[in-house]
Amino acid sequence: MNSAISVRHLTKDFRIGIRGLKLRAVDDLSLEIPRGQVYGLLGPNGCGKSTTLKVVLGLVSATAGEISILGEPSATSAARRRTGFLPEAPYFHKFLTGRELVRYCAQLSGVAASDLDAAVEDALGLAAMKEAAGRPIGTYSKGMLQRIGFAQAVVHDPELIILDEPTAGVDPVGSASIGRMIHAMRDKGKTVVLCSHLLGQVEQVCDRVAIMDRGKLVLEGAVEDVLSRRDRHVMTIEAMTPAARTAAEAALEAHGAKITSVTHPRRSLEDLFRELVTGSRDA
Amino acid sequence: MKDSLRRTLWISRVTFLEAVRQRFFAFLLVLSAAMVLSSVSLRVFDFGHGELKFIADFGFGGMFFFGSVLAVVMTAQLFFSEIDNKTALTLLAKPLSRPEFLLGKFFGAWAVLGVFVLVLASLQGVVLWAREQELIAAAEQAGRIPTTFSIVGLCQLVLLQWLRLGVVIAIVLAISSLARTFLFTVVVGSLAVVAGQLQWIAQDAFLRPTDSPAYAAFLWISTRLIPNLQQFNLADALVLGSSAVEEGALIAVCLSGLAYLVAYLTLGSLIFRQREI
């Protein structure tokens, strides 16, 4: 069994109102999420991403279909023992300190008492939260909440980590920090499922993506495959003069090729922001 | 089993910490304590009963009333804060079963009510003891037999009140598992407490012959579905020794309370397992 998550013909209907009108949130979805990769689940609001994740985690029941996590039926606690989850806009008990929260989650996840201290400190270190770990969660910024949420999700060293909108409401510096944590998880051989509609970040960190719309899967594949246009090429040229351009066009035309556009390369606003805003690591 | 108990314990611990930090808990504790203490000053309104009885009635009345309010509102609040703030999502995505979550909430809330009852009963004991000493001295001078109270009875009553509040918490958790809103839970939970206080009326009616099978069935269901919360109110008999309480009767009350507690927790767990978070 090579799939971290296997979803077969998942359908989820919600009953709404007194008359029990049926709202189909997920419609006959089938997905195989391979192990050891960062997998992006994309789609507009209300497309069924979060519902799919909740069904996968056994938080809501499926109307139809089968789901397994790491070879185990998804609703079992054995499957959840090997899974870490960061919900969208996480909210934790404000009176606990960051360290107490991570410890509490480690205990609930079955980390042995002898490994507890080391596991908590490792997770806090990975999330860059050691300095603020002694503060009550009520004093944390949004970015810190996401990072402490990440720490509680990985404290029991799960094989599969599910992140629901981990960068929602977080500034680009914090967002980049979360991106680094995701890469660190992949380097450890973990499977990361990332649910987001921040396409730029997904493109940067994911190996494969699935795009959902109105509860259905509309596209699935490796990021490189789904984004690249094999019939087009981009060259970046330094010190090009008009004469050099004319010569290049002539040379390409001689081989049946044609330049369709010439633009100046741009850096992204996010890159510029991160370059300018340094040292403010969301503290 | 050991892991399951441990997880339940961790949920209870955090629930307890969350509850004792609530201003509502502190407010009701202070209010109830003030009521117990003020009973000494208000004893002139004893309506012809013994002073100790008035003090006990006043104090235990406060413990009963505010304890019930606390059990209903705090339990509902502790449950819905987890659901509405979505902390339940984080917890239930871990290898934590829903019955463990619900039991953790129950034991956390019950522990808080234990503190509430213990503090008030201790205060009540001190107030009763101080007044008892004065009454003993006055009775010796007048050559009368003094009125006294029983410390053992007070301890038994504390346990009974704690058990009664445990039954209320279990009922509220069962309602919470089904309900969608905090307000609905508080309203229905409060009605359940009132129904429990009046259950003896249905019991009396059930024992009388009736021609209507539907009425008899209604009474039969009511008397079994709703616990008789009045049976825990043995303050006069236990603390003031107004009448003897057989040990068997006390055990029967405890077993009945435990049976309802387990039944409502089981019902709550079954409903909560189906709930979509």
XYZ file of C-alpha atoms in Angstrom:
560
model
C 0.000 0.000 0.000
C 1.816 3.119 -1.272
C -0.912 5.674 -0.704
C -0.874 7.834 2.389
C -4.542 8.594 1.801
C -6.830 6.649 -0.450
C -10.261 8.136 -1.175
C -12.623 6.069 -3.300
C -15.922 7.456 -4.571
C -16.438 9.758 -1.608
C -19.769 11.536 -1.480
C -20.862 13.752 1.379
C -24.321 15.253 1.708
C -25.387 17.644 4.445
C -28.997 17.945 5.505
C -30.006 21.547 6.049
C -33.090 23.148 7.512
C -36.158 21.562 9.080
C -37.164 19.984 5.769
C -33.758 18.326 5.544
C -32.797 19.689 2.139
C -29.775 17.883 0.777
C -26.598 19.845 0.084
C -23.912 17.839 -1.702
C -20.507 19.050 -0.484
C -18.384 16.307 -2.058
C -19.475 14.422 -5.145
C -17.958 11.044 -6.038
C -14.380 12.079 -5.257
C -11.552 9.603 -5.793
C -7.959 10.462 -4.856
C -4.740 8.608 -4.196
C -2.243 10.705 -2.235
C 1.215 9.126 -2.474
C 3.494 8.808 0.549
C 6.439 11.120 1.117
C 5.116 14.014 -0.953
C 3.599 17.416 -0.334
C 0.117 17.289 -1.807
C -1.960 20.391 -2.414
C -5.722 20.296 -2.332
C -6.966 23.436 -4.031
C -10.233 25.029 -4.857
C -12.452 28.015 -4.201
C -14.308 28.499 -0.922
C -17.089 25.964 -0.494
C -15.676 23.523 -3.054
C -15.502 20.701 -0.500
C -11.804 20.742 0.460
C -12.302 21.096 4.201
C -15.215 18.663 4.194
C -13.015 16.123 2.425
C -10.318 16.563 5.075
C -12.873 16.266 7.886
C -14.209 13.039 6.406
C -10.647 11.760 6.022
C -10.019 12.527 9.714
C -13.272 10.889 10.798
C -14.701 14.170 12.096
C -17.727 13.848 9.840
C -19.129 10.684 8.352
C -19.198 9.951 4.630
C -22.523 9.530 2.887
C -20.850 7.069 0.517
C -17.359 5.917 -0.337
C -14.310 4.466 1.348
C -11.312 6.245 2.842
C -8.142 4.806 4.262
C -5.175 6.513 5.903
C -1.846 4.696 5.667
C -3.728 1.494 4.976
C -6.105 1.816 7.952
C -9.812 2.740 7.756
C -9.872 6.494 8.346
C -12.294 6.558 11.273
C -10.096 4.385 13.500
C -7.925 5.812 16.244
C -5.030 3.696 14.891
C -5.124 5.810 11.724
C -5.313 9.059 13.692
C -2.330 8.026 15.832
C -0.127 8.345 12.718
C -1.736 11.578 11.559
C -1.217 15.209 12.584
C -3.803 17.879 11.864
C -3.749 21.656 11.874
C -7.282 22.997 11.414
C -8.173 26.186 9.592
C -7.885 29.287 11.826
C -6.830 27.239 14.836
C -8.076 28.293 18.250
C -6.602 26.821 21.396
C -7.266 27.214 25.119
C -5.990 30.720 25.801
C -4.962 30.049 29.383
C -2.472 27.328 28.408
C 1.049 28.318 27.469
C 2.370 27.180 24.105
C 4.473 24.513 25.787
C 1.520 23.259 27.870
C -0.637 22.998 24.744
C 1.969 21.012 22.811
C 2.498 18.770 25.846
C -1.254 18.250 26.230
C -1.561 17.298 22.555
C 1.449 14.972 22.825
C -0.187 13.213 25.775
C -3.465 12.833 23.881
C -1.548 11.485 20.885
C 0.020 8.755 22.991
C 3.624 9.974 23.252
C 5.337 7.913 25.952
C 6.079 9.760 29.217
C 9.800 9.098 28.811
C 9.838 10.771 25.361
C 7.501 13.609 26.233
C 9.969 16.387 27.064
C 12.150 15.705 24.034
C 9.148 15.455 21.689
C 7.700 18.750 22.956
C 10.999 20.614 22.628
C 11.637 19.169 19.149
C 8.206 20.261 17.940
C 8.617 23.733 19.454
C 12.032 24.021 17.831
C 10.716 22.955 14.451
C 7.975 25.579 14.646
C 10.468 28.226 15.872
C 8.345 28.719 18.984
C 10.804 27.915 21.765
C 11.210 31.521 22.839
C 7.495 32.201 23.137
C 6.563 28.742 24.453
C 6.270 29.953 28.055
C 3.703 32.626 27.202
C -0.068 32.076 27.406
C -1.600 31.382 23.999
C -3.963 34.317 24.498
C -0.992 36.642 23.907
C 0.017 35.071 20.576
C -0.297 36.744 17.176
C -2.052 34.960 14.308
C 1.232 33.744 12.849
C 2.362 32.383 16.202
C -0.972 30.591 16.600
C -0.401 28.882 13.269
C 3.131 27.920 14.278
C 2.087 26.538 17.659
C -0.724 24.744 15.809
C 1.897 23.220 13.552
C 3.936 22.161 16.600
C 0.935 20.376 18.182
C 0.256 18.653 14.854
C 3.754 17.179 14.555
C 4.657 16.579 18.216
C 3.921 12.840 18.031
C 6.052 12.464 14.888
C 3.165 11.488 12.585
C 3.706 9.973 9.163
C 0.952 12.087 7.647
C 0.378 15.780 8.352
C -2.801 17.490 7.210
C -2.745 21.290 7.139
C -5.986 23.151 6.464
C -5.239 26.695 5.270
C -2.041 26.954 7.337
C -1.175 30.420 6.034
C -4.620 32.019 6.099
C -4.298 35.499 7.600
C -0.541 35.141 8.073
C 1.869 37.749 6.645
C 4.397 36.724 3.952
C 7.240 36.310 6.477
C 5.158 33.948 8.612
C 3.889 32.257 5.488
C 7.459 31.616 4.320
C 8.275 30.230 7.772
C 5.395 27.748 7.471
C 6.613 26.874 3.983
C 10.023 26.004 5.460
C 8.358 23.774 8.082
C 6.507 21.934 5.326
C 9.774 21.402 3.439
C 11.406 20.140 6.636
C 8.613 17.589 7.007
C 9.034 16.408 3.433
C 12.789 16.086 3.971
C 12.003 13.776 6.892
C 9.984 11.591 4.527
C 6.584 12.676 5.827
C 3.495 13.091 3.710
C 1.987 16.565 3.915
C -1.491 17.378 2.655
C -1.956 21.085 2.258
C -5.380 22.564 1.763
C -5.198 26.142 0.552
C -6.332 28.702 -1.949
C -3.028 30.614 -1.858
C -1.897 29.322 -5.202
C 1.562 30.896 -5.141
C 2.524 29.062 -1.989
C 1.035 25.790 -3.133
C 3.036 26.039 -6.340
C 6.222 26.578 -4.337
C 5.858 23.774 -1.807
C 3.730 21.051 -3.391
C 4.832 18.065 -5.447
C 1.340 17.207 -6.613
C -1.955 19.069 -6.635
C -5.618 18.297 -6.954
C -8.125 21.000 -7.836
C -11.710 20.679 -6.687
C -14.744 22.634 -7.767
C -18.309 22.188 -6.536
C -17.382 19.004 -4.750
C -15.797 17.352 -7.774
C -12.211 16.725 -8.735
C -11.395 18.749 -11.857
C -7.619 18.234 -12.143
C -4.937 16.103 -10.500
C -1.253 15.651 -11.194
C 2.353 16.615 -10.480
C 2.792 20.389 -10.217
C 5.462 20.364 -12.913
C 3.203 18.473 -15.314
C 0.067 20.505 -14.794
C 1.791 23.893 -14.982
C 4.415 23.596 -17.681
C 3.607 24.351 -21.326
C 5.853 22.064 -23.296
C 5.353 24.029 -26.548
C 6.687 27.298 -25.081
C 10.185 28.321 -23.797
C 11.441 31.235 -21.688
C 14.973 32.613 -22.009
C 16.409 35.347 -19.793
C 18.953 37.456 -21.668
C 21.324 40.043 -20.228
C 22.496 43.204 -22.055
C 20.321 42.689 -25.113
C 20.549 45.444 -27.707
C 18.067 46.044 -30.584
C 20.608 44.612 -32.988
C 21.055 41.490 -30.914
C 17.306 41.059 -30.741
C 16.937 41.361 -34.525
C 19.717 38.850 -35.029
C 18.166 36.431 -32.534
C 14.756 36.711 -34.194
C 16.299 36.019 -37.583
C 18.211 33.023 -36.277
C 15.127 31.538 -34.660
C 12.999 32.148 -37.743
C 15.577 30.319 -39.823
C 14.758 27.239 -37.705
C 11.002 27.703 -37.904
C 10.678 29.176 -34.397
C 9.044 32.498 -33.553
C 9.378 34.930 -30.637
C 5.831 35.656 -29.423
C 6.622 38.075 -26.605
C 9.542 39.933 -25.070
C 9.165 41.286 -21.529
C 11.377 42.320 -18.663
C 11.553 39.689 -15.881
C 9.760 40.730 -12.681
C 10.259 39.639 -9.146
C 7.079 38.887 -7.212
C 5.652 41.358 -4.708
C 6.035 38.607 -2.089
C 9.780 38.318 -2.822
C 10.139 42.100 -2.611
C 8.197 42.204 0.681
C 10.291 39.452 2.223
C 13.470 41.166 1.047
C 12.468 44.469 2.642
C 10.830 43.188 5.828
C 13.601 41.353 7.567
C 14.010 40.369 11.158
C 10.334 40.781 11.985
C 9.674 37.087 12.343
C 6.102 37.620 13.389
C 7.060 38.174 17.018
C -7.782 0.735 28.630
C -4.934 2.428 30.457
C -4.328 4.781 27.511
C -8.014 5.539 27.317
C -8.169 6.448 31.012
C -5.089 8.608 30.615
C -6.590 10.533 27.692
C -9.827 11.018 29.622
C -7.806 12.316 32.543
C -5.976 14.868 30.374
C -9.247 16.178 28.974
C -10.649 16.381 32.540
C -7.614 18.259 33.747
C -7.817 20.942 31.058
C -11.606 21.141 31.465
C -11.160 21.670 35.209
C -8.525 24.370 34.653
C -10.746 26.104 32.124
C -13.770 25.980 34.420
C -12.121 27.270 37.594
C -10.788 30.236 35.618
C -14.295 31.289 34.647
C -15.650 34.377 36.357
C -19.050 32.714 36.442
C -17.710 29.998 38.749
C -16.035 32.529 41.044
C -19.176 34.690 41.078
C -21.499 31.841 42.061
C -19.041 30.526 44.633
C -18.778 33.942 46.290
C -22.545 34.445 46.108
C -23.247 31.038 47.657
C -20.602 31.573 50.337
C -22.172 34.955 51.157
C -25.521 33.217 51.455
C -24.134 30.632 53.873
C -22.457 33.306 55.993
C -25.483 35.593 55.971
C -27.658 32.780 57.331
C -26.324 33.607 60.828
C -27.494 37.203 60.590
C -30.845 36.225 59.093
C -31.681 33.562 61.664
C -34.262 35.885 63.290
C -36.483 34.919 60.354
C -36.480 31.275 61.379
C -40.281 30.957 61.161
C -40.416 29.125 64.470
C -37.984 26.353 63.433
C -34.757 25.663 65.274
C -31.928 28.053 64.554
C -29.609 25.338 63.293
C -32.307 24.084 60.952
C -32.783 27.564 59.549
C -29.036 28.003 59.043
C -28.781 24.564 57.418
C -31.823 25.120 55.181
C -30.556 28.502 54.068
C -27.022 27.312 53.347
C -27.960 24.024 51.701
C -30.644 25.843 49.699
C -27.935 28.108 48.274
C -25.692 25.134 47.584
C -28.522 23.318 45.851
C -29.754 26.251 43.781
C -26.446 27.785 42.736
C -24.893 24.340 42.330
C -27.656 23.441 39.869
C -27.228 26.719 37.974
C -23.478 26.140 37.833
C -23.888 22.517 36.722
C -26.235 23.439 33.880
C -24.614 26.646 32.599
C -20.974 25.711 33.140
C -21.295 22.234 31.610
C -23.070 23.604 28.549
C -20.494 26.372 28.252
C -17.549 23.976 28.570
C -19.007 21.726 25.883
C -20.006 24.432 23.407
C -16.788 26.414 23.824
C -14.965 23.362 22.440
C -17.412 22.948 19.563
C -17.894 26.630 18.653
C -14.212 27.558 18.975
C -13.328 24.404 17.048
C -10.831 23.209 19.654
C -12.781 19.944 19.448
C -11.579 19.607 15.836
C -7.958 19.608 16.967
C -8.610 17.189 19.828
C -10.864 14.729 18.015
C -8.430 14.518 15.094
C -6.089 12.836 17.589
C -6.471 9.242 18.750
C -9.126 10.360 21.194
C -12.537 8.748 20.989
C -15.697 10.758 21.410
C -16.781 8.899 24.572
C -13.349 9.711 26.047
C -13.851 13.370 25.149
C -17.315 13.443 26.719
C -16.165 11.574 29.839
C -13.248 13.987 30.164
C -15.685 16.900 30.052
C -17.870 15.157 32.631
C -15.098 14.460 35.124
C -13.640 17.964 34.689
C -17.000 19.617 35.352
C -17.771 17.193 38.200
C -14.437 17.995 39.849
C -15.272 21.713 39.722
C -18.660 21.040 41.300
C -16.840 18.931 43.899
C -14.746 21.953 44.826
C -17.890 24.090 44.916
C -19.765 21.701 47.216
C -16.731 21.088 49.435
C -15.992 24.790 49.952
C -19.609 25.619 50.749
C -20.109 22.590 52.983
C -16.924 23.430 54.901
C -18.168 26.968 55.386
C -21.580 25.674 56.358
C -19.960 23.284 58.856
C -18.005 26.137 60.456
C -21.114 28.335 60.708
C -23.201 25.486 62.179
C -20.457 24.541 64.640
C -19.973 28.146 65.842
C -23.689 28.620 66.416
C -23.983 25.164 67.979
C -21.345 26.104 70.589
C -23.328 29.234 71.501
C -26.560 27.265 71.727
C -24.922 24.563 73.873
C -23.649 27.201 76.321
C -27.073 28.873 76.451
C -28.850 25.521 76.914
C -26.529 24.521 79.767
C -27.292 27.766 81.582
C -31.015 27.280 81.060
C -30.857 23.563 81.882
C -32.263 22.563 78.477
C -31.116 19.891 76.023
C -29.073 21.637 73.326
C -29.690 21.184 69.603
C -26.713 19.793 67.725
C -25.746 18.792 64.227
C -23.875 15.798 62.854
C -20.493 16.198 61.155
C -20.768 12.689 59.710
C -24.208 13.548 58.371
C -22.784 16.712 56.828
C -20.111 14.661 55.057
C -22.735 12.210 53.785
C -24.828 15.097 52.541
C -21.834 16.585 50.719
C -21.381 13.305 48.857
C -25.095 13.104 48.064
C -25.160 16.681 46.733
C -22.070 16.014 44.660
C -23.704 12.907 43.219
C -26.895 14.865 42.495
C -24.878 17.492 40.631
C -23.076 14.687 38.767
C -26.462 13.448 37.540
C -27.322 16.999 36.415
C -23.990 17.298 34.549
C -24.579 13.933 32.831
C -28.071 15.057 31.740
C -26.715 18.371 30.403
C -23.947 16.591 28.493
C -26.501 14.242 26.922
C -28.562 17.272 25.876
C -25.423 19.072 24.612
C -24.511 16.093 22.438
C -27.790 16.485 20.620
C -28.310 20.248 20.768
C -26.955 22.757 18.281
C -26.839 25.798 20.559
C -25.721 26.722 24.050
C -29.020 28.501 24.787
C -31.138 25.477 23.877
C -29.003 23.288 26.126
C -29.276 25.671 29.075
C -33.050 26.005 28.701
C -33.695 22.265 28.300
C -31.130 21.421 30.999
C -32.813 23.809 33.445
C -36.215 22.303 32.637
C -34.753 18.846 33.254
C -33.555 19.948 36.706
C -37.003 21.363 37.545
C -38.614 18.144 36.255
C -36.209 16.143 38.418
C -37.198 18.166 41.468
C -40.873 17.504 40.740
C -40.456 13.886 39.670
C -41.878 12.624 42.950
C -45.279 13.999 41.893
C -45.233 11.716 38.853
C -44.090 8.862 41.099
C -47.025 9.451 43.459
C -49.436 9.658 40.560
C -48.040 6.462 39.056
C -48.746 4.565 42.268
C -52.402 5.589 42.173
C -54.769 3.465 40.039
C -55.826 4.986 36.707
C -58.215 3.986 33.910
C -56.108 5.523 31.158
C -53.338 3.251 29.830
C -51.812 6.234 27.950
C -51.614 8.242 31.173
C -50.132 5.254 32.999
C -47.568 4.781 30.188
C -46.676 8.487 30.295
C -46.143 8.319 34.051
C -44.145 5.096 33.751
C -41.821 6.650 31.150
C -41.524 9.930 33.083
C -40.616 8.244 36.323
C -37.918 6.198 34.653
C -36.535 8.799 32.264
C -36.317 11.622 34.783
C -34.301 11.038 37.949
C -35.850 11.998 41.261
C -33.522 14.776 42.382
C -35.493 15.325 45.583
C -34.265 12.011 46.961
C -30.820 13.565 47.492
C -32.212 16.310 49.767
C -31.673 14.603 53.102
C -30.166 17.599 54.923
C -32.631 17.578 57.823
C -32.353 13.859 58.397
C -28.602 13.530 57.957
C -27.258 16.786 59.393
C -29.839 17.679 62.031
C -30.994 14.136 62.804
C -34.696 15.055 62.458
C -35.419 11.488 61.385
C -33.377 8.320 61.069
C -32.018 7.384 57.640
C -31.485 3.702 57.110
C -28.153 2.756 55.647
C -29.921 0.726 52.973
C -31.946 3.755 51.909
C -28.802 5.838 51.599
C -27.144 3.181 49.477
C -30.263 2.903 47.311
C -30.203 6.667 46.691
C -26.516 6.498 45.736
C -27.029 3.524 43.420
C -30.007 5.192 41.778
C -27.928 8.350 41.226
C -25.016 6.373 39.804
C -27.348 4.418 37.519
C -28.818 7.627 36.067
C -25.345 9.126 35.773
C -24.027 6.148 33.796
C -27.202 5.923 31.691
C -27.120 9.591 30.659
C -23.379 9.503 29.945
C -23.861 6.409 27.782
C -26.741 8.086 25.955
C -24.654 11.246 25.482
C -21.721 9.235 24.130
C -23.933 7.370 21.656
C -25.433 10.622 20.379
C -22.072 12.416 20.285
C -20.545 9.627 18.190
C -22.992 10.467 15.403
C -22.483 14.218 15.669
C -20.710 16.013 12.838
C -18.104 18.422 14.196
